[in-house]
């Protein structure tokens, strides 16, 4: 591997000398989503209030959770690019914001079709959550 090529895909610049891989970061985000909103056993108190606020019937929690976990799982797909990895390794800017790349990947017809084949998954909802998770989309 070239000296400037990462042997792992990093999610963040080092903090306190420690780096986190995209996989480890994504697992953390998935765990946090379930801790905050609920898992297979049902919604947490926050999850129930969230459903109530958005007028989602409690019986649709499994569908809510499916979309939440899909958005959490795909949110940093765009970090697996040379541009982002160089930004992390060498403190350079991203050529294209990673969340925009993630959304472009999810918007590819073959990926959209694959996601649409999952019962209960709202592709547009997941794509918009991924695109806007840093509030940088204009």
PDB file of C-alpha atoms in Angstrom:
ATOM      1  CA  UNK A   1       0.000   0.000   0.000  1.00  0.00           C
ATOM      2  CA  UNK A   2       1.251   3.499  -0.804  1.00  0.00           C
ATOM      3  CA  UNK A   3       2.445   5.616   2.103  1.00  0.00           C
ATOM      4  CA  UNK A   4      -0.480   8.057   1.762  1.00  0.00           C
ATOM      5  CA  UNK A   5      -3.112   5.343   1.286  1.00  0.00           C
ATOM      6  CA  UNK A   6      -4.941   4.330   4.452  1.00  0.00           C
ATOM      7  CA  UNK A   7      -4.950   0.639   5.334  1.00  0.00           C
ATOM      8  CA  UNK A   8      -8.291   1.222   7.043  1.00  0.00           C
ATOM      9  CA  UNK A   9     -11.229   3.465   6.295  1.00  0.00           C
ATOM     10  CA  UNK A  10     -11.342   6.107   8.999  1.00  0.00           C
ATOM     11  CA  UNK A  11     -14.486   7.868  10.184  1.00  0.00           C
ATOM     12  CA  UNK A  12     -12.923  10.790  11.999  1.00  0.00           C
ATOM     13  CA  UNK A  13      -9.712  12.654  12.578  1.00  0.00           C
ATOM     14  CA  UNK A  14      -7.816  11.401  15.622  1.00  0.00           C
ATOM     15  CA  UNK A  15      -8.962  12.564  19.033  1.00  0.00           C
ATOM     16  CA  UNK A  16      -6.472  12.013  21.815  1.00  0.00           C
ATOM     17  CA  UNK A  17      -4.342   9.922  19.453  1.00  0.00           C
ATOM     18  CA  UNK A  18      -7.225   7.513  18.759  1.00  0.00           C
ATOM     19  CA  UNK A  19      -8.912   7.025  15.390  1.00  0.00           C
ATOM     20  CA  UNK A  20     -12.181   5.260  14.748  1.00  0.00           C
ATOM     21  CA  UNK A  21     -12.927   3.236  11.625  1.00  0.00           C
ATOM     22  CA  UNK A  22     -16.099   3.810   9.630  1.00  0.00           C
ATOM     23  CA  UNK A  23     -17.312   0.370  10.702  1.00  0.00           C
ATOM     24  CA  UNK A  24     -16.733   1.045  14.404  1.00  0.00           C
ATOM     25  CA  UNK A  25     -18.360   4.487  14.147  1.00  0.00           C
ATOM     26  CA  UNK A  26     -21.375   3.043  12.302  1.00  0.00           C
ATOM     27  CA  UNK A  27     -21.835   0.346  14.954  1.00  0.00           C
ATOM     28  CA  UNK A  28     -21.715   3.084  17.611  1.00  0.00           C
ATOM     29  CA  UNK A  29     -24.370   5.101  15.746  1.00  0.00           C
ATOM     30  CA  UNK A  30     -26.614   2.042  15.338  1.00  0.00           C
ATOM     31  CA  UNK A  31     -26.230   1.235  19.043  1.00  0.00           C
ATOM     32  CA  UNK A  32     -27.010   4.844  19.980  1.00  0.00           C
ATOM     33  CA  UNK A  33     -30.118   4.884  17.759  1.00  0.00           C
ATOM     34  CA  UNK A  34     -31.478   1.804  19.510  1.00  0.00           C
ATOM     35  CA  UNK A  35     -30.491   3.045  22.967  1.00  0.00           C
ATOM     36  CA  UNK A  36     -32.288   6.329  22.343  1.00  0.00           C
ATOM     37  CA  UNK A  37     -35.369   5.158  20.446  1.00  0.00           C
ATOM     38  CA  UNK A  38     -35.740   1.457  21.217  1.00  0.00           C
ATOM     39  CA  UNK A  39     -35.028  -1.990  19.864  1.00  0.00           C
ATOM     40  CA  UNK A  40     -36.878  -5.166  18.983  1.00  0.00           C
ATOM     41  CA  UNK A  41     -38.558  -5.115  22.383  1.00  0.00           C
ATOM     42  CA  UNK A  42     -40.237  -1.796  21.593  1.00  0.00           C
ATOM     43  CA  UNK A  43     -39.735   1.937  21.916  1.00  0.00           C
ATOM     44  CA  UNK A  44     -38.035   3.711  24.781  1.00  0.00           C
ATOM     45  CA  UNK A  45     -39.756   6.616  26.488  1.00  0.00           C
ATOM     46  CA  UNK A  46     -38.078   8.960  23.973  1.00  0.00           C
ATOM     47  CA  UNK A  47     -39.134   6.659  21.136  1.00  0.00           C
ATOM     48  CA  UNK A  48     -42.765   6.773  22.309  1.00  0.00           C
ATOM     49  CA  UNK A  49     -42.678  10.576  22.573  1.00  0.00           C
ATOM     50  CA  UNK A  50     -41.075  10.797  19.111  1.00  0.00           C
ATOM     51  CA  UNK A  51     -43.831   8.652  17.598  1.00  0.00           C
ATOM     52  CA  UNK A  52     -46.431  10.742  19.385  1.00  0.00           C
ATOM     53  CA  UNK A  53     -44.914  14.042  18.209  1.00  0.00           C
ATOM     54  CA  UNK A  54     -44.854  12.912  14.566  1.00  0.00           C
ATOM     55  CA  UNK A  55     -48.287  11.281  14.894  1.00  0.00           C
ATOM     56  CA  UNK A  56     -46.971   7.831  14.052  1.00  0.00           C
ATOM     57  CA  UNK A  57     -49.178   5.105  15.514  1.00  0.00           C
ATOM     58  CA  UNK A  58     -47.326   2.999  18.111  1.00  0.00           C
ATOM     59  CA  UNK A  59     -48.109  -0.089  16.022  1.00  0.00           C
ATOM     60  CA  UNK A  60     -45.731   1.300  13.359  1.00  0.00           C
ATOM     61  CA  UNK A  61     -42.689   1.418  15.653  1.00  0.00           C
ATOM     62  CA  UNK A  62     -41.038  -1.511  13.841  1.00  0.00           C
ATOM     63  CA  UNK A  63     -41.296   0.417  10.568  1.00  0.00           C
ATOM     64  CA  UNK A  64     -39.935   3.562  12.243  1.00  0.00           C
ATOM     65  CA  UNK A  65     -37.039   1.541  13.674  1.00  0.00           C
ATOM     66  CA  UNK A  66     -36.279  -0.045  10.289  1.00  0.00           C
ATOM     67  CA  UNK A  67     -35.980   3.384   8.652  1.00  0.00           C
ATOM     68  CA  UNK A  68     -33.978   4.774  11.582  1.00  0.00           C
ATOM     69  CA  UNK A  69     -31.472   1.927  11.417  1.00  0.00           C
ATOM     70  CA  UNK A  70     -31.194   2.157   7.625  1.00  0.00           C
ATOM     71  CA  UNK A  71     -30.419   5.888   7.860  1.00  0.00           C
ATOM     72  CA  UNK A  72     -27.946   5.274  10.683  1.00  0.00           C
ATOM     73  CA  UNK A  73     -26.285   2.445   8.801  1.00  0.00           C
ATOM     74  CA  UNK A  74     -25.881   4.360   5.547  1.00  0.00           C
ATOM     75  CA  UNK A  75     -25.215   7.850   6.919  1.00  0.00           C
ATOM     76  CA  UNK A  76     -21.431   7.791   6.440  1.00  0.00           C
ATOM     77  CA  UNK A  77     -21.100   5.661   3.301  1.00  0.00           C
ATOM     78  CA  UNK A  78     -19.490   8.661   1.573  1.00  0.00           C
ATOM     79  CA  UNK A  79     -16.574   8.594   3.990  1.00  0.00           C
ATOM     80  CA  UNK A  80     -15.184   5.628   2.041  1.00  0.00           C
ATOM     81  CA  UNK A  81     -13.672   7.954  -0.583  1.00  0.00           C
ATOM     82  CA  UNK A  82     -10.126   9.060  -1.278  1.00  0.00           C
ATOM     83  CA  UNK A  83     -11.175  12.658  -0.676  1.00  0.00           C
ATOM     84  CA  UNK A  84     -12.549  12.013   2.807  1.00  0.00           C
ATOM     85  CA  UNK A  85      -9.698   9.718   3.792  1.00  0.00           C
ATOM     86  CA  UNK A  86      -7.155  12.338   2.711  1.00  0.00           C
ATOM     87  CA  UNK A  87      -9.084  14.931   4.728  1.00  0.00           C
ATOM     88  CA  UNK A  88      -8.860  12.727   7.831  1.00  0.00           C
ATOM     89  CA  UNK A  89      -5.237  11.704   7.328  1.00  0.00           C
ATOM     90  CA  UNK A  90      -3.824  15.049   6.190  1.00  0.00           C
ATOM     91  CA  UNK A  91      -6.311  17.610   7.517  1.00  0.00           C
ATOM     92  CA  UNK A  92      -7.392  18.688   4.029  1.00  0.00           C
ATOM     93  CA  UNK A  93     -10.917  19.627   3.005  1.00  0.00           C
ATOM     94  CA  UNK A  94     -13.414  17.247   1.466  1.00  0.00           C
ATOM     95  CA  UNK A  95     -13.859  17.758  -2.287  1.00  0.00           C
ATOM     96  CA  UNK A  96     -17.530  16.820  -1.879  1.00  0.00           C
ATOM     97  CA  UNK A  97     -19.161  16.536   1.532  1.00  0.00           C
ATOM     98  CA  UNK A  98     -19.332  12.907   2.611  1.00  0.00           C
ATOM     99  CA  UNK A  99     -23.082  13.024   3.327  1.00  0.00           C
ATOM    100  CA  UNK A 100     -23.705  14.274  -0.214  1.00  0.00           C
ATOM    101  CA  UNK A 101     -21.705  11.331  -1.598  1.00  0.00           C
ATOM    102  CA  UNK A 102     -23.682   8.983   0.660  1.00  0.00           C
ATOM    103  CA  UNK A 103     -26.957  10.384  -0.701  1.00  0.00           C
ATOM    104  CA  UNK A 104     -25.722  10.153  -4.312  1.00  0.00           C
ATOM    105  CA  UNK A 105     -24.905   6.468  -3.772  1.00  0.00           C
ATOM    106  CA  UNK A 106     -28.322   5.815  -2.223  1.00  0.00           C
ATOM    107  CA  UNK A 107     -29.907   7.655  -5.160  1.00  0.00           C
ATOM    108  CA  UNK A 108     -28.385   5.353  -7.787  1.00  0.00           C
ATOM    109  CA  UNK A 109     -31.243   3.502  -9.533  1.00  0.00           C
ATOM    110  CA  UNK A 110     -29.898   0.035  -8.678  1.00  0.00           C
ATOM    111  CA  UNK A 111     -29.436   0.984  -5.001  1.00  0.00           C
ATOM    112  CA  UNK A 112     -32.856   2.688  -4.824  1.00  0.00           C
ATOM    113  CA  UNK A 113     -34.465  -0.413  -6.343  1.00  0.00           C
ATOM    114  CA  UNK A 114     -32.654  -2.660  -3.869  1.00  0.00           C
ATOM    115  CA  UNK A 115     -33.737  -0.498  -0.920  1.00  0.00           C
ATOM    116  CA  UNK A 116     -37.304  -0.235  -2.247  1.00  0.00           C
ATOM    117  CA  UNK A 117     -37.514  -4.041  -2.196  1.00  0.00           C
ATOM    118  CA  UNK A 118     -37.365  -3.945   1.616  1.00  0.00           C
ATOM    119  CA  UNK A 119     -40.901  -3.929   2.977  1.00  0.00           C
ATOM    120  CA  UNK A 120     -41.558  -0.865   5.143  1.00  0.00           C
ATOM    121  CA  UNK A 121     -38.449   1.040   4.052  1.00  0.00           C
ATOM    122  CA  UNK A 122     -39.125   4.587   2.839  1.00  0.00           C
ATOM    123  CA  UNK A 123     -36.204   5.226   0.472  1.00  0.00           C
ATOM    124  CA  UNK A 124     -36.835   8.973   0.203  1.00  0.00           C
ATOM    125  CA  UNK A 125     -37.000   9.316   3.983  1.00  0.00           C
ATOM    126  CA  UNK A 126     -33.738   7.407   4.481  1.00  0.00           C
ATOM    127  CA  UNK A 127     -32.017   9.333   1.686  1.00  0.00           C
ATOM    128  CA  UNK A 128     -33.111  12.695   3.116  1.00  0.00           C
ATOM    129  CA  UNK A 129     -31.969  11.739   6.626  1.00  0.00           C
ATOM    130  CA  UNK A 130     -28.567  10.691   5.262  1.00  0.00           C
ATOM    131  CA  UNK A 131     -28.226  13.843   3.150  1.00  0.00           C
ATOM    132  CA  UNK A 132     -29.086  16.221   5.972  1.00  0.00           C
ATOM    133  CA  UNK A 133     -27.492  14.592   9.009  1.00  0.00           C
ATOM    134  CA  UNK A 134     -24.972  17.470   9.264  1.00  0.00           C
ATOM    135  CA  UNK A 135     -27.457  20.157   8.211  1.00  0.00           C
ATOM    136  CA  UNK A 136     -25.141  21.210   5.350  1.00  0.00           C
ATOM    137  CA  UNK A 137     -27.503  20.529   2.427  1.00  0.00           C
ATOM    138  CA  UNK A 138     -28.757  23.713   0.823  1.00  0.00           C
TER     139      UNK A 138
END
